[in-house]
XYZ file of C-alpha atoms in Angstrom:
403
model
C 79.756 29.686 16.616
C 83.329 28.764 15.269
C 85.058 30.938 18.188
C 82.761 29.069 20.679
C 83.818 25.739 19.425
C 87.417 26.877 19.409
C 87.280 27.777 23.098
C 85.691 24.213 23.919
C 88.412 22.503 21.874
C 91.022 24.177 24.265
C 88.957 23.208 27.361
C 90.361 20.349 29.469
C 86.930 18.729 29.636
C 86.990 17.027 26.149
C 83.745 15.098 26.599
C 81.627 18.301 27.491
C 83.414 20.235 24.789
C 82.061 17.636 22.262
C 78.692 17.578 23.855
C 78.270 21.357 23.745
C 79.653 21.635 20.136
C 76.994 18.873 19.097
C 74.281 20.774 20.874
C 74.933 24.120 19.386
C 75.117 22.696 15.873
C 71.891 21.012 16.391
C 70.237 24.134 17.688
C 71.471 26.221 14.725
C 70.367 23.293 12.291
C 66.629 23.401 13.726
C 66.475 27.156 13.975
C 67.610 27.456 10.188
C 64.255 25.962 9.373
C 62.040 27.631 11.738
C 59.492 29.967 10.212
C 60.120 32.825 12.617
C 63.772 32.762 12.043
C 63.310 32.344 8.188
C 60.897 35.337 8.110
C 63.445 37.621 10.361
C 66.224 36.750 7.789
C 64.137 37.716 4.819
C 62.712 40.890 6.574
C 66.348 41.789 7.508
C 68.018 41.295 4.232
C 65.043 43.008 2.350
C 65.365 46.273 4.162
C 68.465 46.836 1.916
C 67.471 49.709 -0.494
C 67.484 48.957 -4.250
C 69.867 51.812 -4.625
C 72.525 49.914 -2.871
C 75.332 48.688 -4.992
C 74.323 45.539 -7.138
C 77.291 43.347 -5.765
C 75.676 43.833 -2.312
C 72.238 43.125 -3.265
C 73.244 40.181 -5.085
C 74.996 38.753 -2.015
C 72.136 39.697 0.198
C 69.496 37.888 -2.255
C 71.413 34.770 -1.791
C 70.173 34.590 1.765
C 67.397 32.231 0.477
C 70.056 29.461 0.517
C 69.696 28.903 4.191
C 68.855 25.270 3.539
C 72.740 25.059 3.433
C 72.774 26.303 6.954
C 70.371 23.505 8.176
C 72.290 20.604 6.440
C 75.739 21.976 7.322
C 75.026 22.430 10.911
C 73.364 19.073 10.624
C 76.312 17.384 9.458
C 78.663 19.237 11.842
C 76.517 18.097 14.757
C 76.745 14.525 13.536
C 80.538 14.933 13.359
C 81.016 16.505 16.653
C 78.658 13.575 18.184
C 80.497 10.949 16.297
C 83.480 12.258 18.161
C 81.722 12.286 21.385
C 80.656 8.541 21.046
C 84.279 7.665 20.247
C 85.640 9.369 23.347
C 83.007 7.654 25.718
C 83.482 4.365 24.057
C 87.195 4.924 24.769
C 86.579 5.856 28.304
C 84.209 3.177 29.005
C 86.875 0.522 27.507
C 89.484 1.828 29.696
C 87.587 2.240 33.023
C 84.506 0.087 32.573
C 81.441 0.864 34.814
C 83.800 2.165 37.617
C 83.989 5.480 35.616
C 81.620 8.288 34.617
C 80.535 6.337 31.524
C 78.203 3.412 32.321
C 76.417 0.850 30.134
C 73.154 2.913 29.773
C 75.045 5.803 28.412
C 76.868 3.687 26.044
C 73.485 2.134 24.923
C 71.710 5.535 24.525
C 74.818 6.980 22.561
C 74.843 4.410 19.939
C 71.177 4.470 19.438
C 71.389 8.001 18.893
C 74.118 7.537 16.482
C 72.216 5.066 14.698
C 69.427 7.341 14.479
C 71.444 10.357 13.149
C 73.023 7.913 10.462
C 69.368 7.240 9.285
C 68.288 10.869 9.239
C 71.494 11.650 7.068
C 71.091 8.703 4.809
C 67.442 9.689 3.675
C 68.459 13.129 3.120
C 70.564 12.109 0.311
C 69.354 13.730 -2.772
C 68.500 10.683 -4.840
C 66.662 9.042 -1.850
C 65.070 12.389 -0.931
C 63.671 12.998 -4.694
C 62.594 9.514 -5.067
C 60.938 8.702 -1.960
C 60.119 12.113 -0.535
C 57.263 10.947 1.620
C 59.548 8.460 3.372
C 62.200 11.012 3.662
C 59.979 13.629 5.350
C 58.524 11.239 7.899
C 61.909 9.630 8.870
C 63.518 13.203 8.892
C 60.713 14.546 11.278
C 60.097 11.752 13.528
C 63.967 10.711 13.633
C 64.554 14.404 14.403
C 62.211 14.253 17.394
C 63.608 10.953 18.410
C 67.214 12.402 18.227
C 66.309 15.297 20.502
C 64.731 12.999 22.937
C 67.735 10.707 22.928
C 70.098 13.525 23.311
C 68.326 15.069 26.337
C 68.110 11.651 27.932
C 71.841 11.099 27.308
C 72.487 14.348 28.921
C 70.545 13.576 31.789
C 72.194 10.210 32.366
C 75.607 11.401 31.764
C 75.100 14.664 34.136
C 73.660 12.364 36.859
C 76.867 10.427 36.878
C 79.236 13.396 36.359
C 77.765 15.608 38.993
C 78.842 13.194 41.793
C 82.276 13.827 41.314
C 81.864 17.391 41.748
C 79.466 17.235 44.772
C 76.686 18.971 42.895
C 72.933 18.262 42.675
C 71.530 17.168 39.201
C 69.812 20.392 38.755
C 73.020 22.378 39.516
C 74.920 20.508 37.118
C 72.480 20.978 34.344
C 72.274 24.606 35.053
C 75.902 25.026 34.136
C 75.856 22.761 31.233
C 75.516 24.776 27.945
C 74.067 21.739 25.973
C 71.259 21.340 28.292
C 70.199 24.943 27.543
C 70.566 24.259 23.735
C 68.483 21.275 23.963
C 65.721 23.278 25.706
C 65.792 25.756 23.110
C 65.669 23.167 20.389
C 62.619 21.710 21.936
C 60.838 25.056 22.147
C 61.648 25.671 18.469
C 60.104 22.289 17.601
C 56.976 22.614 19.538
C 56.312 26.354 18.736
C 54.918 25.595 15.000
C 52.744 22.735 16.296
C 51.036 25.087 18.815
C 49.818 26.903 15.886
C 48.437 23.709 14.101
C 44.842 24.389 12.990
C 42.361 22.934 10.671
C 41.283 25.758 8.340
C 38.478 26.009 5.895
C 39.313 25.728 2.126
C 37.115 26.937 -0.608
C 38.327 24.783 -3.778
C 38.054 26.199 -7.249
C 38.563 23.643 -10.183
C 40.614 24.898 -12.765
C 41.097 21.945 -14.939
C 41.822 18.249 -14.716
C 45.467 19.403 -14.021
C 45.144 22.214 -11.462
C 42.965 23.289 -8.638
C 42.972 26.768 -6.859
C 42.459 26.753 -3.153
C 41.217 29.952 -1.359
C 41.823 30.600 2.385
C 40.488 33.324 4.736
C 41.887 32.328 8.182
C 44.755 34.768 7.893
C 46.329 37.267 5.612
C 49.348 36.831 3.150
C 52.179 38.956 1.976
C 54.571 39.127 -0.958
C 56.448 35.948 -1.287
C 54.961 34.001 1.542
C 54.090 30.170 1.402
C 51.718 28.066 3.464
C 52.471 24.615 4.594
C 49.278 22.182 4.254
C 48.559 18.629 4.902
C 45.543 16.163 5.076
C 46.941 14.845 8.507
C 49.290 16.526 10.793
C 51.497 13.581 11.227
C 51.907 12.677 7.501
C 53.408 14.449 4.595
C 53.300 18.433 4.375
C 53.401 20.377 1.219
C 54.093 24.141 0.834
C 52.434 26.270 -1.672
C 53.187 29.883 -2.616
C 50.244 32.308 -1.905
C 48.803 35.238 -3.716
C 46.111 37.630 -2.852
C 42.619 37.300 -4.105
C 41.491 40.557 -6.018
C 39.562 42.946 -3.891
C 39.371 40.609 -1.019
C 41.202 39.906 2.205
C 41.402 36.164 1.271
C 44.183 34.589 -0.464
C 44.846 31.495 -2.837
C 47.431 28.981 -3.925
C 47.505 26.966 -7.020
C 48.072 23.165 -6.695
C 48.837 21.524 -9.953
C 49.229 17.583 -10.629
C 52.823 16.597 -9.633
C 52.469 13.576 -7.351
C 50.215 11.703 -5.152
C 49.199 14.316 -2.783
C 48.565 16.927 -5.374
C 46.571 14.389 -7.582
C 44.216 13.662 -4.607
C 43.832 17.163 -3.711
C 42.621 17.967 -7.278
C 40.383 14.941 -7.534
C 38.933 15.277 -3.917
C 38.733 19.066 -3.744
C 39.241 19.291 -0.031
C 37.088 21.746 2.005
C 39.318 21.474 5.036
C 43.128 21.175 5.341
C 45.571 21.411 8.186
C 48.013 24.294 8.471
C 51.254 24.558 10.772
C 52.955 27.371 12.168
C 52.961 30.774 10.302
C 53.140 31.570 6.487
C 56.981 31.710 5.768
C 58.685 33.833 3.310
C 59.952 32.114 0.135
C 62.605 32.618 -2.303
C 60.902 35.162 -4.388
C 60.608 37.598 -1.515
C 64.267 38.609 -2.464
C 63.411 39.915 -5.711
C 62.214 43.102 -4.081
C 65.795 44.167 -3.837
C 66.250 44.599 -7.582
C 65.070 47.560 -9.665
C 63.867 45.740 -12.659
C 63.090 42.066 -12.866
C 62.301 39.435 -15.500
C 60.057 36.644 -14.002
C 60.236 33.248 -15.712
C 57.810 30.589 -14.772
C 56.687 27.186 -16.345
C 53.385 25.542 -15.300
C 52.188 26.045 -11.864
C 55.367 28.134 -11.174
C 53.160 31.056 -12.162
C 51.630 30.919 -8.584
C 54.614 32.192 -6.737
C 54.944 34.926 -9.298
C 51.297 35.973 -8.680
C 52.345 36.974 -5.134
C 54.056 40.072 -6.803
C 50.492 41.415 -6.923
C 50.174 41.939 -3.096
C 53.373 44.045 -3.197
C 52.456 47.619 -3.839
C 56.089 48.850 -4.415
C 56.978 45.921 -6.770
C 59.805 46.666 -9.138
C 58.876 46.880 -12.901
C 58.981 43.503 -14.315
C 58.323 41.256 -17.453
C 56.937 38.038 -17.257
C 57.811 34.798 -19.397
C 55.444 31.891 -18.910
C 55.814 28.624 -20.569
C 52.890 26.192 -20.026
C 50.359 24.080 -21.931
C 47.174 25.855 -22.883
C 47.518 28.413 -20.169
C 43.907 29.815 -20.191
C 42.334 26.244 -20.401
C 44.554 24.912 -17.747
C 44.545 27.605 -15.060
C 41.282 29.474 -15.867
C 40.495 32.927 -17.140
C 40.870 34.508 -13.654
C 44.319 33.400 -13.090
C 44.909 34.363 -16.646
C 43.678 37.870 -15.987
C 46.002 38.024 -12.927
C 48.762 37.286 -15.117
C 47.983 40.376 -17.247
C 47.723 42.345 -14.153
C 51.146 41.334 -13.127
C 52.460 42.183 -16.725
C 50.112 43.631 -19.325
C 52.098 42.120 -22.170
C 53.516 38.880 -20.747
C 55.470 36.442 -23.165
C 53.511 33.357 -23.176
C 54.836 30.196 -24.666
C 51.995 27.623 -25.146
C 53.711 24.388 -25.292
C 50.394 22.801 -26.537
C 51.245 24.403 -30.022
C 54.759 25.155 -30.079
C 56.174 22.411 -27.822
C 59.064 23.099 -25.182
C 61.546 25.506 -26.238
C 64.818 26.605 -25.116
C 64.095 29.520 -22.938
C 67.687 30.850 -22.180
C 67.810 32.754 -25.351
C 64.542 34.252 -25.020
C 65.284 35.038 -21.438
C 68.521 36.636 -22.429
C 66.884 38.886 -25.238
C 64.158 40.123 -22.829
C 66.705 40.971 -20.055
C 68.643 43.081 -22.704
C 65.431 44.779 -23.981
C 64.126 45.423 -20.565
C 67.503 46.401 -18.845
C 66.801 44.105 -15.987
C 68.945 43.707 -13.138
C 67.886 40.094 -12.213
C 66.061 37.033 -13.280
C 63.612 35.090 -11.148
C 63.113 31.480 -12.316
C 60.280 29.284 -11.003
C 60.062 25.831 -12.420
C 60.667 22.228 -11.555
C 64.139 21.537 -9.780
C 65.881 20.251 -12.888
C 64.888 22.990 -15.265
C 65.262 25.736 -12.616
C 68.656 24.656 -12.015
C 69.576 24.377 -15.822
C 68.141 27.810 -16.655
C 69.700 29.466 -13.558
C 73.236 28.003 -14.179
C 73.002 28.842 -18.002
C 72.102 32.386 -17.307
C 74.924 32.685 -14.890
C 77.415 31.302 -17.080
C 76.652 34.188 -19.721
C 76.690 36.744 -17.060
C 72.996 37.242 -16.254
C 72.200 37.461 -12.765
C 69.582 34.759 -12.048
C 67.889 33.115 -9.080
C 65.860 30.449 -8.532
C 64.684 27.884 -5.794
C 67.196 25.031 -6.086
C 68.021 22.137 -3.587
C 69.300 24.015 -0.690
C 66.650 26.889 -0.744
């Protein structure tokens, strides 16, 4: 992509160079979050043998930070587009309506610029964490609007530019890379929505704090997550899945963590919307390592249970810190935990309170001779534990902000 942009910069047609650069970055930005692309990335890197050098497997496992590609290309697209707006503004200022740039182009360009600024602003970590539902809605609908405006801008601009070359609009668009980029973006947006379905759910109440949802509309695999919603156009929430014992169905555990999860526990839905295909999550990269220590707090145990669907899973030890695990998550989940590790290290915060897990993890890693640690908790604790372990030389992974 860098080479592609360098070639365009050297082009005499500066406007088209900026248009195409913005287009390719928007395309990569969108594809970085597409379920099929994400699944392909995980399948590719997890083909690496556990006998490969540890440094290579470590680098491969970091592929779950693909969110950085999404945000990085999004910002790059914004910068290229800002440059484009500056160029078309300059040309309009110098030539007025007599040139290629007309009033409609100027209006569309600035409306799109405002839209992109709004999308980036709500993605700021503080806003995103505090008003996540607003972030998701603005990000989604603002993104759709951005694609529509960019396509409109291309069509209006191309209709003006093609006249100087004596081409039809169709001929001009066929030779414009940005047009094909936008078409690819539209396909990538539409595809998951073509798989939108309302599926049956069998709710199983675990406690006032958690509920287990059973599904049988498809199968699951190690490390896959399912996006669920009460309404297709409202907020979506992704949950790690794990297989039900001796059955083709699978489950996810929803614990009380916000408005949506609280309503889910209280209302016990029998139908929910799903979109796209189940997508591999962070924990799938753990199959790259020979011996693993899995660390979870609260409902973070659910993604860990997906190890049960991996027949060739590595030997592992489990450390689980939560309040009253048997009472909160039920005897069946408790039994699955013991299938995962016959002698798990359970820290009941109801009796001991929360403890500093890093020294405990370090000791288990040493005793078990583990190659890597997998941490699944809330964002703050995950980041804290992962960074502290890395500082003392323990290879640790966890789903942090750009995962």
